[in-house]
Every structure is written in structure tokens, then in C-alpha cells.
Short mmCIF file of C-alpha atoms and ligand atoms in Angstrom, two decimals:
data_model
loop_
_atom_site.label_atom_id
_atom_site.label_comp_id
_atom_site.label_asym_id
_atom_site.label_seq_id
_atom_site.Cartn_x
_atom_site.Cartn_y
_atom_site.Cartn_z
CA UNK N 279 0.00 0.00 0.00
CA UNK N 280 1.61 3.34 -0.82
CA UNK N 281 -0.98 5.45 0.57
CA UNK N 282 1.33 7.25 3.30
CA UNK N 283 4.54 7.95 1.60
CA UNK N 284 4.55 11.62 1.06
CA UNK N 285 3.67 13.58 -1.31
CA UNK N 286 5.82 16.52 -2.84
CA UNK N 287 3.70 18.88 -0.85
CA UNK N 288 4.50 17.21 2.33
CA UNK N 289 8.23 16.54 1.98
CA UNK N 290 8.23 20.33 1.04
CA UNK N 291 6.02 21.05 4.31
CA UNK N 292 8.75 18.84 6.42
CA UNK N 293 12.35 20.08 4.67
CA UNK N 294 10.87 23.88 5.57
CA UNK N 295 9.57 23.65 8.89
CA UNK N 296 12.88 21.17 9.95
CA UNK N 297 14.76 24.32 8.64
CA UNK N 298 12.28 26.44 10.88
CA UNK N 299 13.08 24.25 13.91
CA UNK N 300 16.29 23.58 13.70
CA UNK N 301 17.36 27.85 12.93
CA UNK N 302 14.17 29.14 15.28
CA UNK N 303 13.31 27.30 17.96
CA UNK N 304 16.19 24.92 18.77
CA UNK N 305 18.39 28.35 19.45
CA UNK N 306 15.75 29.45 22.24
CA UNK N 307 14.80 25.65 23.71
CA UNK N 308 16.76 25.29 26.89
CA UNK N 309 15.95 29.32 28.13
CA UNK N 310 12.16 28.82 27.55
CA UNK N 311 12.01 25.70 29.23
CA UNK N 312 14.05 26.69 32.60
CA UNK N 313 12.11 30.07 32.52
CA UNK N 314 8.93 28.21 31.65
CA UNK N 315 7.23 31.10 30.62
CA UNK N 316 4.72 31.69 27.61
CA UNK N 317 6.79 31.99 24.60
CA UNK N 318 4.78 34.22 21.77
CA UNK N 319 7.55 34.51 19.75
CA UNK N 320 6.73 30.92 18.88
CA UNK N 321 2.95 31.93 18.34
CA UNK N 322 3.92 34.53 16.01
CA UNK N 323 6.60 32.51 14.02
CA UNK N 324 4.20 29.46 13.48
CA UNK N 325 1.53 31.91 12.74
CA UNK N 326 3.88 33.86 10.11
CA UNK N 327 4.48 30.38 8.47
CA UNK N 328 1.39 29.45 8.11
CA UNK N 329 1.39 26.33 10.58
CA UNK N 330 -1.60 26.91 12.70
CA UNK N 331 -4.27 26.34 9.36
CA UNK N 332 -2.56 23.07 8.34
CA UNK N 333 -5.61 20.90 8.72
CA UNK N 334 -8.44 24.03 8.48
CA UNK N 335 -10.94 23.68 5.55
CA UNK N 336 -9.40 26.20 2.40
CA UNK N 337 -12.85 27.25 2.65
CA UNK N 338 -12.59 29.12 6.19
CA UNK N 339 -8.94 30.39 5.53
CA UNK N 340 -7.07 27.10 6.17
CA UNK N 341 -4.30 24.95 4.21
CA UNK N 342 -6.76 21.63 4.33
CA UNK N 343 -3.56 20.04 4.17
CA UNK N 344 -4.59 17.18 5.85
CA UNK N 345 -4.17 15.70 9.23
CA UNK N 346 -0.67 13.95 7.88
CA UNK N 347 0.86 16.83 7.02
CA UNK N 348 -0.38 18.07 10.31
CA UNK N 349 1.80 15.58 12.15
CA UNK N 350 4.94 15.93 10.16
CA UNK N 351 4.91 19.95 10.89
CA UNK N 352 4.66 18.72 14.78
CA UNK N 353 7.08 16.44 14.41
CA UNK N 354 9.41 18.55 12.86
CA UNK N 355 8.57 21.29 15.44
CA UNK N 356 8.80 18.38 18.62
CA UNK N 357 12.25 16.98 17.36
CA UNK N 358 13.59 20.20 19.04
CA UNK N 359 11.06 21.64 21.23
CA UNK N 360 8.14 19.42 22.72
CA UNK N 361 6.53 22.42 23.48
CA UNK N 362 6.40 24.21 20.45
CA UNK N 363 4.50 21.60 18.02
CA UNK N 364 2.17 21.21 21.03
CA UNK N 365 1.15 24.74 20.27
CA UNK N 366 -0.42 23.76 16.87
CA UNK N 367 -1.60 20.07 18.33
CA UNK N 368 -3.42 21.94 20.63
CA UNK N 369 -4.74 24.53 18.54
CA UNK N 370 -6.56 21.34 16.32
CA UNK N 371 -7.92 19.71 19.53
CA UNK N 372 -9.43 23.05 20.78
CA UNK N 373 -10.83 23.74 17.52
CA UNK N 374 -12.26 20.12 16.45
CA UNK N 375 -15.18 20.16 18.72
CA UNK N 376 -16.37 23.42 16.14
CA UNK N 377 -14.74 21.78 12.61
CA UNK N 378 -16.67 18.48 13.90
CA UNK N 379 -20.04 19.61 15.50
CA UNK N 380 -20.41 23.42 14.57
CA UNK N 381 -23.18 24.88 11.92
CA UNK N 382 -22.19 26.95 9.19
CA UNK N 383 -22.93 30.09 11.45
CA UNK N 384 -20.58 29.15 13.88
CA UNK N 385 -18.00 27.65 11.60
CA UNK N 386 -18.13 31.07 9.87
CA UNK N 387 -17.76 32.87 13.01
CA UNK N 388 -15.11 31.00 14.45
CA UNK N 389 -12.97 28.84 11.94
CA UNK N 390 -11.16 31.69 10.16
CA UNK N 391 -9.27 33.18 12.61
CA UNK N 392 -7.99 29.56 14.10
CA UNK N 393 -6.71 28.97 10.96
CA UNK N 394 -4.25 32.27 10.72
CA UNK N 395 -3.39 31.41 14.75
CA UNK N 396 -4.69 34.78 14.84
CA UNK N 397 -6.85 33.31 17.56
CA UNK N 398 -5.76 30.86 19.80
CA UNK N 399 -7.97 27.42 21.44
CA UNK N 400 -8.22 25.38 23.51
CA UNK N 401 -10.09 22.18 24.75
CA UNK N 402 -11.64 22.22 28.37
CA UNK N 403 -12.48 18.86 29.52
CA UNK N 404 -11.23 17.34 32.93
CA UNK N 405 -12.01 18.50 36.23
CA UNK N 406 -10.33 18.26 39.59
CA UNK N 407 -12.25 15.27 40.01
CA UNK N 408 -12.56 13.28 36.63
CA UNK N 409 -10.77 12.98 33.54
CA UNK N 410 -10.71 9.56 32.52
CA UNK N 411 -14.01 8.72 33.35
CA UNK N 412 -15.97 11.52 30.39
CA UNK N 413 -19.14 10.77 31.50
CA UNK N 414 -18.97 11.87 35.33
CA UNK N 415 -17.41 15.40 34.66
CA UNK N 416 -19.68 17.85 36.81
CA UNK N 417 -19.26 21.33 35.17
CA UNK N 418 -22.59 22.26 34.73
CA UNK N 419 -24.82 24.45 31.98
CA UNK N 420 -28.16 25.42 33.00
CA UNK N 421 -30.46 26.27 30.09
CA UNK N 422 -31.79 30.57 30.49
CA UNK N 423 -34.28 31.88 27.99
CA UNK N 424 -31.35 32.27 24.76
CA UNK N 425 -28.34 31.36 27.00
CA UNK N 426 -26.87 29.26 29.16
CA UNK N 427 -25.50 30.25 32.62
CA UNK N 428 -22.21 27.68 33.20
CA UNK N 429 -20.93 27.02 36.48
CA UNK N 430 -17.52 24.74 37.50
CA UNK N 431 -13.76 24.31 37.13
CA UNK N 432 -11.85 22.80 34.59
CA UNK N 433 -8.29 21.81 35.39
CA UNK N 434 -5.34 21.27 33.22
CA UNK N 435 -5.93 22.75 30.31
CA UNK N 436 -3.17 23.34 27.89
CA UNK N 437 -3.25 27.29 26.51
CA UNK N 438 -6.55 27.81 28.47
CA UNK N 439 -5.19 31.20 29.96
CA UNK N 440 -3.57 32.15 26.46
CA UNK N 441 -6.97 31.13 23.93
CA UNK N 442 -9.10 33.53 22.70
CA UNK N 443 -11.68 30.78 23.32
CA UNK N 444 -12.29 27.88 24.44
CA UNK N 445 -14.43 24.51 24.09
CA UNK N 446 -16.09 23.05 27.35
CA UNK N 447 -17.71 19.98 28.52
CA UNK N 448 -20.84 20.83 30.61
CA UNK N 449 -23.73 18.61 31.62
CA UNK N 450 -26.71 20.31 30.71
CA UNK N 451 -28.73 17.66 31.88
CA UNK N 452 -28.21 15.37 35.10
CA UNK N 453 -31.67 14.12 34.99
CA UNK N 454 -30.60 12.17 31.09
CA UNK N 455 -28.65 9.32 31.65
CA UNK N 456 -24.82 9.76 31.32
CA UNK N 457 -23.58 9.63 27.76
CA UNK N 458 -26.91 11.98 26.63
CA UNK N 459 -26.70 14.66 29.06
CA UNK N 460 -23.96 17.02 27.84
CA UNK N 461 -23.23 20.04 25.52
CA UNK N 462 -20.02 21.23 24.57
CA UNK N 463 -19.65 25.31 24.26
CA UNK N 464 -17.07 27.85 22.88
CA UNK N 465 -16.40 30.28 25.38
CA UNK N 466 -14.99 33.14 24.55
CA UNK N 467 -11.96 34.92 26.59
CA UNK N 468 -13.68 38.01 28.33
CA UNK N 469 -17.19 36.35 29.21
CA UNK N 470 -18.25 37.50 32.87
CA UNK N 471 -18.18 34.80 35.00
CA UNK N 472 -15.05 32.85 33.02
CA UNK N 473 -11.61 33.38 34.76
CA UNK N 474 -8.08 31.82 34.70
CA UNK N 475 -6.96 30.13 38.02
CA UNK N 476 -3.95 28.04 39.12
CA UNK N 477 -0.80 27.94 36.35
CA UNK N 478 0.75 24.43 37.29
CA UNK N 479 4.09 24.26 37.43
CA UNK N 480 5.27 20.98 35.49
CA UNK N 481 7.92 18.71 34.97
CA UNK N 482 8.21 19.18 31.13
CA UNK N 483 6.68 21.01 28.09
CA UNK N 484 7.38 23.88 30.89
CA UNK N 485 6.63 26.72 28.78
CA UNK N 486 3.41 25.54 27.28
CA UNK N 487 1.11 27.12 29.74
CA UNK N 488 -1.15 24.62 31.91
CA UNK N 489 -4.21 26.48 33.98
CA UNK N 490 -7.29 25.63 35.68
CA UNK N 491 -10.47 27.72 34.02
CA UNK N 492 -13.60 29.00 36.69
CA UNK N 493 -17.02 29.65 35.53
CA UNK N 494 -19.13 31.44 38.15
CA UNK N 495 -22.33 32.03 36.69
CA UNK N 496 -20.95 32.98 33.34
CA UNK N 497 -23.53 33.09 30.97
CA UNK N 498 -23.10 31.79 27.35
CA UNK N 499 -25.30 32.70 24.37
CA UNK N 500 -26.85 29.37 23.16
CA UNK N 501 -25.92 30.30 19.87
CA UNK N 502 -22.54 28.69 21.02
CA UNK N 503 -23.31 25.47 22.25
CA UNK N 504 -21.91 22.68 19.13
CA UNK N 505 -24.31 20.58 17.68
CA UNK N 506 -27.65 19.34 19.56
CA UNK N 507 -28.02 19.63 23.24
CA UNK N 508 -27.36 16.33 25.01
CA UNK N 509 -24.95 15.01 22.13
CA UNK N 510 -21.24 16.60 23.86
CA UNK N 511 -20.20 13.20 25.18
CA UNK N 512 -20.20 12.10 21.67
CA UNK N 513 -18.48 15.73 20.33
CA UNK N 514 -15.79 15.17 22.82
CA UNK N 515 -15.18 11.02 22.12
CA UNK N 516 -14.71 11.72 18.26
CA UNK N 517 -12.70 15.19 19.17
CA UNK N 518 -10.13 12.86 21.50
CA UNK N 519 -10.30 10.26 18.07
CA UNK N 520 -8.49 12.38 16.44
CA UNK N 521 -6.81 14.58 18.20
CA UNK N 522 -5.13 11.74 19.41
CA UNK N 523 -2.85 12.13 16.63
CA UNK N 524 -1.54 15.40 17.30
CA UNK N 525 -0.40 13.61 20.81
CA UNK N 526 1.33 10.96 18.52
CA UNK N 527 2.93 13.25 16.81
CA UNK N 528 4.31 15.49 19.58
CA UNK N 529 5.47 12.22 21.07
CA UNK N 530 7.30 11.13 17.95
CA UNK N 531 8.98 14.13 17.67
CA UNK N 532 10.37 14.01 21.05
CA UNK N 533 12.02 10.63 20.50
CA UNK N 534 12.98 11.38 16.62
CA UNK N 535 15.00 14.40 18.57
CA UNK N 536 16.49 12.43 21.10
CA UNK N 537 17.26 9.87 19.05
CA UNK N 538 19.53 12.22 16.34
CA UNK N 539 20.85 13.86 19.75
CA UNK N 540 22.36 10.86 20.69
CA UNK N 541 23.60 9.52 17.21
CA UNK N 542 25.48 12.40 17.18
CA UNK N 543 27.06 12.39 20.59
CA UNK N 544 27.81 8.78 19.89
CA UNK N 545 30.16 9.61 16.79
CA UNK N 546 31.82 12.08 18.50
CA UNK N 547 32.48 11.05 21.82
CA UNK N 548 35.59 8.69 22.80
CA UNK N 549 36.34 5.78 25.25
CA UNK N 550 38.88 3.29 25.08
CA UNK N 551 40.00 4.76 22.19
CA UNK N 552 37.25 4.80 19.64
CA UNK N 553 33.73 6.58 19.30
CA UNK N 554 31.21 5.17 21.57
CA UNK N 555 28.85 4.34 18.56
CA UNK N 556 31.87 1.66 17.93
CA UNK N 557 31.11 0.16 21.05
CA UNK N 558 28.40 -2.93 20.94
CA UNK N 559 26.89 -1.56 24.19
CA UNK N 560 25.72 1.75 22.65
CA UNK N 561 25.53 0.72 19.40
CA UNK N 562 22.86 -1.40 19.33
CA UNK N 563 21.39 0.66 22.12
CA UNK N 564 21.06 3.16 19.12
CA UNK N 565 19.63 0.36 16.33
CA UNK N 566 16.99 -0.67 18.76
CA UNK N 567 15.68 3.24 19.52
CA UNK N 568 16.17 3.70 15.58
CA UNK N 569 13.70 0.44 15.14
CA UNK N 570 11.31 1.80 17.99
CA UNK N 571 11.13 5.21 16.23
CA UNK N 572 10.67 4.26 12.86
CA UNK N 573 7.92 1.89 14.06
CA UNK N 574 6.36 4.78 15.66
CA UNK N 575 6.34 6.70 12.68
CA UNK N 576 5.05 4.36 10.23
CA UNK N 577 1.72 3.41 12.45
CA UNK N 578 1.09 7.26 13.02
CA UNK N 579 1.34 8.20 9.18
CA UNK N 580 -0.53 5.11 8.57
CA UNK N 581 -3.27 6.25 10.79
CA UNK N 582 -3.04 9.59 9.64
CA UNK N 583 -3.11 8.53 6.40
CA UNK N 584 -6.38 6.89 7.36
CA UNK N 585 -8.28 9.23 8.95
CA UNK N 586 -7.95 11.42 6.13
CA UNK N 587 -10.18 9.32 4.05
CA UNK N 588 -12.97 10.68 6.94
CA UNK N 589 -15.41 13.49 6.67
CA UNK N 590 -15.12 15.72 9.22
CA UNK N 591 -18.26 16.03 10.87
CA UNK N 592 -19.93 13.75 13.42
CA UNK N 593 -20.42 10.69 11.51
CA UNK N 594 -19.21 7.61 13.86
CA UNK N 595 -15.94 6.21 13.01
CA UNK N 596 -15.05 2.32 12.66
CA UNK N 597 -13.89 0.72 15.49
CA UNK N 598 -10.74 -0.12 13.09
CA UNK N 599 -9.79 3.65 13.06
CA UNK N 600 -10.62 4.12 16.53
CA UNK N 601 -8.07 1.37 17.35
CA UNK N 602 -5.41 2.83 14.97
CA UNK N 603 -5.97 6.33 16.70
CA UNK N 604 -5.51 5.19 20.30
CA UNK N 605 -2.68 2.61 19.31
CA UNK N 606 -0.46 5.35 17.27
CA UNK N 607 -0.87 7.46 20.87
CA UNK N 608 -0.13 4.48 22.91
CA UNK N 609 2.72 3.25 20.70
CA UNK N 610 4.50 6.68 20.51
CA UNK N 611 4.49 7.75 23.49
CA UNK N 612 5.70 4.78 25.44
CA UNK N 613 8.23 4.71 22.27
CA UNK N 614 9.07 8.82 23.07
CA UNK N 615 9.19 7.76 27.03
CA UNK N 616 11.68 4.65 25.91
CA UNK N 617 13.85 6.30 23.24
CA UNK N 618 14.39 9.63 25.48
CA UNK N 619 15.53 7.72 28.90
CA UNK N 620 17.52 5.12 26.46
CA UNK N 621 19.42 8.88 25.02
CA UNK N 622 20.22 9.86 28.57
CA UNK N 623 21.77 6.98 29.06
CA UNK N 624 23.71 7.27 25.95
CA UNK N 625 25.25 10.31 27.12
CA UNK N 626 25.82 9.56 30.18
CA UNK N 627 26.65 12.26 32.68
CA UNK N 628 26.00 14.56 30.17
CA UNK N 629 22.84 13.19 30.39
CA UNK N 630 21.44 14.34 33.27
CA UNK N 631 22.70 17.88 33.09
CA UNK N 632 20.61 20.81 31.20
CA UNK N 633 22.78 21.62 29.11
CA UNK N 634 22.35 18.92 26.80
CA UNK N 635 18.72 18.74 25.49
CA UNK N 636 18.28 15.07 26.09
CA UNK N 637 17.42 15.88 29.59
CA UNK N 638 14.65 18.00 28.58
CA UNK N 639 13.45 15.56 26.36
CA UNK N 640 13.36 12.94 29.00
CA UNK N 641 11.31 15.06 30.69
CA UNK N 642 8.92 16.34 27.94
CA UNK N 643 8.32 12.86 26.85
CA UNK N 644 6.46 11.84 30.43
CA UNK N 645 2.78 13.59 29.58
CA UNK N 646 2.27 12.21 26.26
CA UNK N 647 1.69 9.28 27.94
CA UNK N 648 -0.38 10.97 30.61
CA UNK N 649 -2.35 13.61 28.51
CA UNK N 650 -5.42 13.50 25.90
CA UNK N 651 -6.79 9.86 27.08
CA UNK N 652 -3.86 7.88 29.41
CA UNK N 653 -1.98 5.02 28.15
CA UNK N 654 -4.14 3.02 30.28
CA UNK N 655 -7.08 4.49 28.51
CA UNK N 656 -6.27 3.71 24.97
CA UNK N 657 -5.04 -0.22 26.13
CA UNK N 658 -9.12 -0.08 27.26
CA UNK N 659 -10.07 1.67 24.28
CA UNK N 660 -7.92 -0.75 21.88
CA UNK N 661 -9.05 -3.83 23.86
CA UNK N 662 -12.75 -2.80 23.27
CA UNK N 663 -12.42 -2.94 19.63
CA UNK N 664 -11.12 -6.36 19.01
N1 LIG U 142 -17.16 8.09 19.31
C1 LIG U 142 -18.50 8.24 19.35
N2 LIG U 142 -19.28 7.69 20.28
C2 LIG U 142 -18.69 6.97 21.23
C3 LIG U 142 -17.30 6.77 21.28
C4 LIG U 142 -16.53 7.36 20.26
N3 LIG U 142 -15.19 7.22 20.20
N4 LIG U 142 -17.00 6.00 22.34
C5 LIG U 142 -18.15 5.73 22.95
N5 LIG U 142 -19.18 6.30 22.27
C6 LIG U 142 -20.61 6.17 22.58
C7 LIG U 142 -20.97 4.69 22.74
O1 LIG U 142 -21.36 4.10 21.53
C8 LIG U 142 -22.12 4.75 23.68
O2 LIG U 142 -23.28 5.14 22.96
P1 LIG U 142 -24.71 4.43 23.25
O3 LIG U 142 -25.01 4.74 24.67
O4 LIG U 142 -25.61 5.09 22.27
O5 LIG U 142 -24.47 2.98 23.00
C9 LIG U 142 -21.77 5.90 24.60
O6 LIG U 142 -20.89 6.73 23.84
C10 LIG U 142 -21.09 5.43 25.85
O7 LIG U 142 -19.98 4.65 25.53
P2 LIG U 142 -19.16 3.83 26.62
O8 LIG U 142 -20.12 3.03 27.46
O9 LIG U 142 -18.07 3.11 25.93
O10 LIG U 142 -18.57 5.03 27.53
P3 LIG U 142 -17.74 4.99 28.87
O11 LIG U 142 -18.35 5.93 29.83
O12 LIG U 142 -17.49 3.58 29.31
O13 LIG U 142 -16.36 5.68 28.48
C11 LIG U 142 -14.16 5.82 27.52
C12 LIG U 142 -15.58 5.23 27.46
C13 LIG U 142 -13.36 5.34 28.71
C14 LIG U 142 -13.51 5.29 26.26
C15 LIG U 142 -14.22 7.37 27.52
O14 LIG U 142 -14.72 7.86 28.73
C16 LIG U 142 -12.86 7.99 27.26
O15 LIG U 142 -12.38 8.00 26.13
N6 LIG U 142 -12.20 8.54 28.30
C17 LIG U 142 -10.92 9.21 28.17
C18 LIG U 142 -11.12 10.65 28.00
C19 LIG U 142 -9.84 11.36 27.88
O16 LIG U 142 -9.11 11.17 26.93
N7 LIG U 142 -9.53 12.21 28.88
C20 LIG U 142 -8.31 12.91 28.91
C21 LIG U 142 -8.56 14.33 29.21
S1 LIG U 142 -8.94 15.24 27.82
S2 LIG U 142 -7.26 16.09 27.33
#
């Protein structure tokens, strides 16, 4: 099958934004992280490139490049900055709920301005008490004459204090049994009652800014809630589908990163009198992360490759595709975690200091196995399917 070798357009896509990564945002990647502070310089350069429409319809301003071409540019961006391709992985997720369950109205009114990056997402799901388990989330949305008054928290969610808006997970409904009781919103940055709480202060992806979001009594023209009322469990399911790739792709970025980090170091450095690559030890150290990589990479394009045979809207998927989302996730991150401790180790005491970038990596590499569904999730969501 020859479905997911790349096209001209996407080896062009990858050669420029791996000349974007490695001249732009490698330079700054160990300051932003030990600062850990918002970087908008990288907003504005992946906005100036064009990176944030990648997978937007042509028809609301975006590339409609595809969701393959989508990973590649995070790749690219993650071999050298976990953070930075998590911008426009995160940007997709916060937007999907609208490209999947939105009318034309609110595509209109929303879309083009997440395609430019001009406006930024993001995707408000889990709670304080409940992320795993979708269907006992709490945050509630009370129907008001033409609005909706939401009340609740929302806690680690990735950009939430940066977007312009934002897609929640309410329960409009208690009295409906779970599954049928929910709407999904946009709410938009500067709607009384919606405020920014706690900034967590994480192990990796430091920079990429992780908040709790409050809404006390904030009221929410029902003109915004996504599709029909009662069907945001389903929004959200299809919305983690395929966002799931975007996880993937951070995640094989990471280790593709690590991975050339330590090739490199291997050549160069010397014991017992030749490189260490020479030596057995590290060399096939290095095969088997190559192997484990490349492995990675070929089930993510393939699934990317495969989901882009799928209108976007909220027709169910196959369990198949399911399976091939949640395994790419589950394969590449465990593969990122793997490959980035396995570099560490290749450099030694070098290693573990912060001035090497493998360190970082290490680090960066834990939440893609925590984040968008765990990897415990997607081993229940894979084991469903067969
Ligand atoms: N797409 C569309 N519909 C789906 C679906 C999907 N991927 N998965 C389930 N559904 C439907 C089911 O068909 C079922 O519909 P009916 O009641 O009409 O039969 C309904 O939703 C309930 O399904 P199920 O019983 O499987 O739901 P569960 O409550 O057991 O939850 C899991 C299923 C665990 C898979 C879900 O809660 C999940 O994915 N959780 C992880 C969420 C996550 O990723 N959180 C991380 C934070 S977000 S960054």
C-alpha cells in the first residue's frame, strides 16, 4: 500500500519547517524551558508560516492540508522543542469540537481566525475530580431563555489562559442518563463569570502554559453550544479520536530528537580509544531506539493517512480507526518515554545535566503518555475494539 509515503507537498512542508526548527526554535529551547514562561515569539513565528491552518478547511482560511501533514509539521517542530508543536496540536484539539459539530454560522464565526493562529484554542475537559471517566465530569450548563448560565472548574488545560476561546464539557442535563446529558460550548476569553486560576508548574513542556479555568455564573449565548443539546459526550469522544494524533505526533517528535541527539554524541564522543557508537553496548542501544522510532512513525502516518479518508463532521468512526488512533498514541508515546531515557543513558553524565537537550526531552516525553486519554485508557479503548 503506498498510501502514506509523502507527497511533494509534504516533503516540502517537512524540509521547511525542519529548517524552521532547527534555525528558530532549537536556538531558544533550553531558556524557555528553565524560565517556563509563555513563549509568543513561537505563536507569532508558526503563525507567520502558516502552521496553525494546516488541517483548516481552504474554505474558512485554512491549508486543508490534511491531518498527515499536520503531524509531520509537529514532528518537525517536537524533534527540538516538545513544546512548540504542542502549540499547533493543541490549537486542532481546541478547535475540532467546532470543525466536527459546529453549523455553518458558527463555523463562519469562528474557523477563520484559528486557521491564521490569529486566535488561539483550547479544549476544556477534565475536572479536579474526573478525567478519565468523560461521562462523570460535573461542570454544569443550565439552560436561560437564549443562554446558558455555566458554572464549575476545569483543570489542566493546555493554553486555556492564552486562547481567545475555548471549548467546554458541561452537563446540561443530570436528569438524562450519562452519555446523553452534555453540551459542549465555545467560550470566549472576556465572558463575565469565566476566569483563569492556578498555572501548574510541570515537569516538562514547561513553557506551554497549563491552567485551571472558573465559571461562576458565566452566561453563554446558546448560539454557542456545538451541535444538539445532550450530544457533547459524543463531540468530545470523536474530538479525542483524532486529536489523538496530534499527541502521537508530539510524542514522535520528542524521540525522533532524542534519538539524532544521541547519534550524534555517539560519533563524537571517545572511550577506550574509539567513538562510543563503535562500542556494541551503545551501538545497538542506538539500532533498537532507531527500530522503535521508525515503528512509531510508520503506524502514526498510517493512521493519519487513514483518517484522512474521513469526513469531518460527526459521523461515527469504525472501530478499526478508533483502534489505529488510540494505538499510534499508545505506541509513541511509550516509544518517546523509551527512546528519550535510552538517550540519557547514551550520554551519560552529560545526560542528566541541562545543558544537553536530552534531559529535557526525557522530561517532555512523560505527559504524552499521561495527557489527551492515558496510556491506560487507549489499552481499554484498543481492547474494546477487538
Ligand atoms: N465516538 C462516538 N461515540 C462513542 C465513542 C466514540 N469514540 N466511544 C463511545 N461512544 C458512545 C458509545 O457508543 C455509547 O453510545 P450508546 O449509549 O448510544 O451505545 C456511549 O458513547 C457510551 O460509551 P461507553 O459506554 O463506551 O462510555 P464509557 O463511559 O465507558 O467511556 C471511555 C468510554 C473510557 C472510552 C471514555 O470515557 C474515554 O475516552 N475517556 C478518556 C477521555 C480522555 O481522553 N480524557 C483525557 C482528558 S482530555 S485532554
Amino acid at each position: 500500500m503506498r498510501q502514506y509515503d509523502l507527497t511533494e507537498e509534504q516533503t516540502m512542508l517537512r524540509d521547511m519547517v525542519r529548517r524552521l526548527a532547527r534555525e528558530k526554535v532549537a536556538p531558544g529551547a533550553e531558556k524557555r524551558d528553565e524560565e517556563a514562561k509563555f513563549a509568543w515569539d513561537m505563536v507569532d513565528l508558526l503563525r507567520e508560516n502558516g502552521l496553525y491552518g494546516i488541517d483548516f478547511p481552504s474554505e474558512y482560511g485554512g491549508s486543508e492540508a490534511g491531518m498527515l501533514a499536520l503531524a509531520i509539521a509537529v514532528e518537525e517542530l517536537c524533534k527540538k522543542d516538545g513544546a512548540c508543536g504542542l502549540l499547533i496540536a493543541d490549537q486542532e484539539l481546541g478547535s475540532l469540537p467546532i470543525l466536527l459539530a459546529a453549523n455553518a454560522e458558527q463555523k463562519a464565526r469562528f474557523l477563520p481566525a484559528l486557521a491564521t493562529g490569529e486566535k488561539i484554542a483550547a479544549f476544556a475537559l477534565t475536572e479536579p475530580s474526573a478525567g478519565s471517566d468523560v461521562a462523570r465530569l460535573r461542570c454544569r450548563a443550565v439552560r436561560d431563555g437564549d443562554s446558558y448560565v455555566l458554572n464549575g472548574t476545569k483543570t489542566f488545560i493546555t493554553n486555556g489562559g492564552v486562547a481567545d476561546l475555548v471549548t467546554v464539557y458541561t452537563v446540561t442535563d443530570p436528569a438524562l442518563p450519562t452519555h446523553k446529558n452534555a453540551g459542549v460550548f465555545v467560550v470566549e476569553k472576556g465572558t463575565p463569570g469565566f476566569s483563569v486560576g492556578k498555572k501548574e508548574n510541570k515537569m516538562g513542556i514547561r513553557w506551554s502554559e497549563t491552567v485551571e479555568l472558573i465559571f461562576e455564573d458565566c452566561r453563554v449565548p446558546a448560539a454557542n453550544l456545538l451541535g444538539e443539546d445532550g450530544t457533547g459526550f459524543q463531540v468530545m469522544m470523536k474530538t479525542l479520536d483524532l486529536s489523538r494524533l496530534g499527541v502521537a505526533a508530539q510524542a514522535l517528535g520528542i524521540a525522533a530528537g532524542a534519538l539524532e541527539y544521541a547519534i550524534a554524541y555517539a560519533k563524537e564522543r571517545e572511550t577506550f580509544g574509539k567513538p562510543i557508537i563503535q562500542h556494541q553496548g551503545i551501538g545497538f542501544k542506538l539500532a533498537d531506539m532507531t527500530m522503535r522510532t521508525e515503528a512509531a512513525r510508520q503506524l502514526l502516518y498510517k493512521a493519519c493517512a487513514m483518517f484522512e479518508t474521513q469526513p469531518k463532521d460527526m459521523s461515527r468512526l469504525s472501530p478499526e480507526l478508533i483502534r489505529m488512533g488510540s494505538m499510534a498514541k499508545c505506541f509513541c508515546s511509550d516509544v518517546a518515554m523509551w527512546v528519550t531515557t535510552q538517550a540519557v543513558q547514551v550520554l551519560g553524565g552529560y545526560g542528566y545535566i541541562k545543558e544537553y537537550p536530552v534531559e529535557r526531552m526525557m522530561r517532555d516525553a512523560k505527559i504524552t503518555q499521561i495527557y489527551e486519554g492515558a496510556n491506560e485508557i487507549q489499552r481499554l479503548v484498543i481492547s474494546r475494539t477487538l
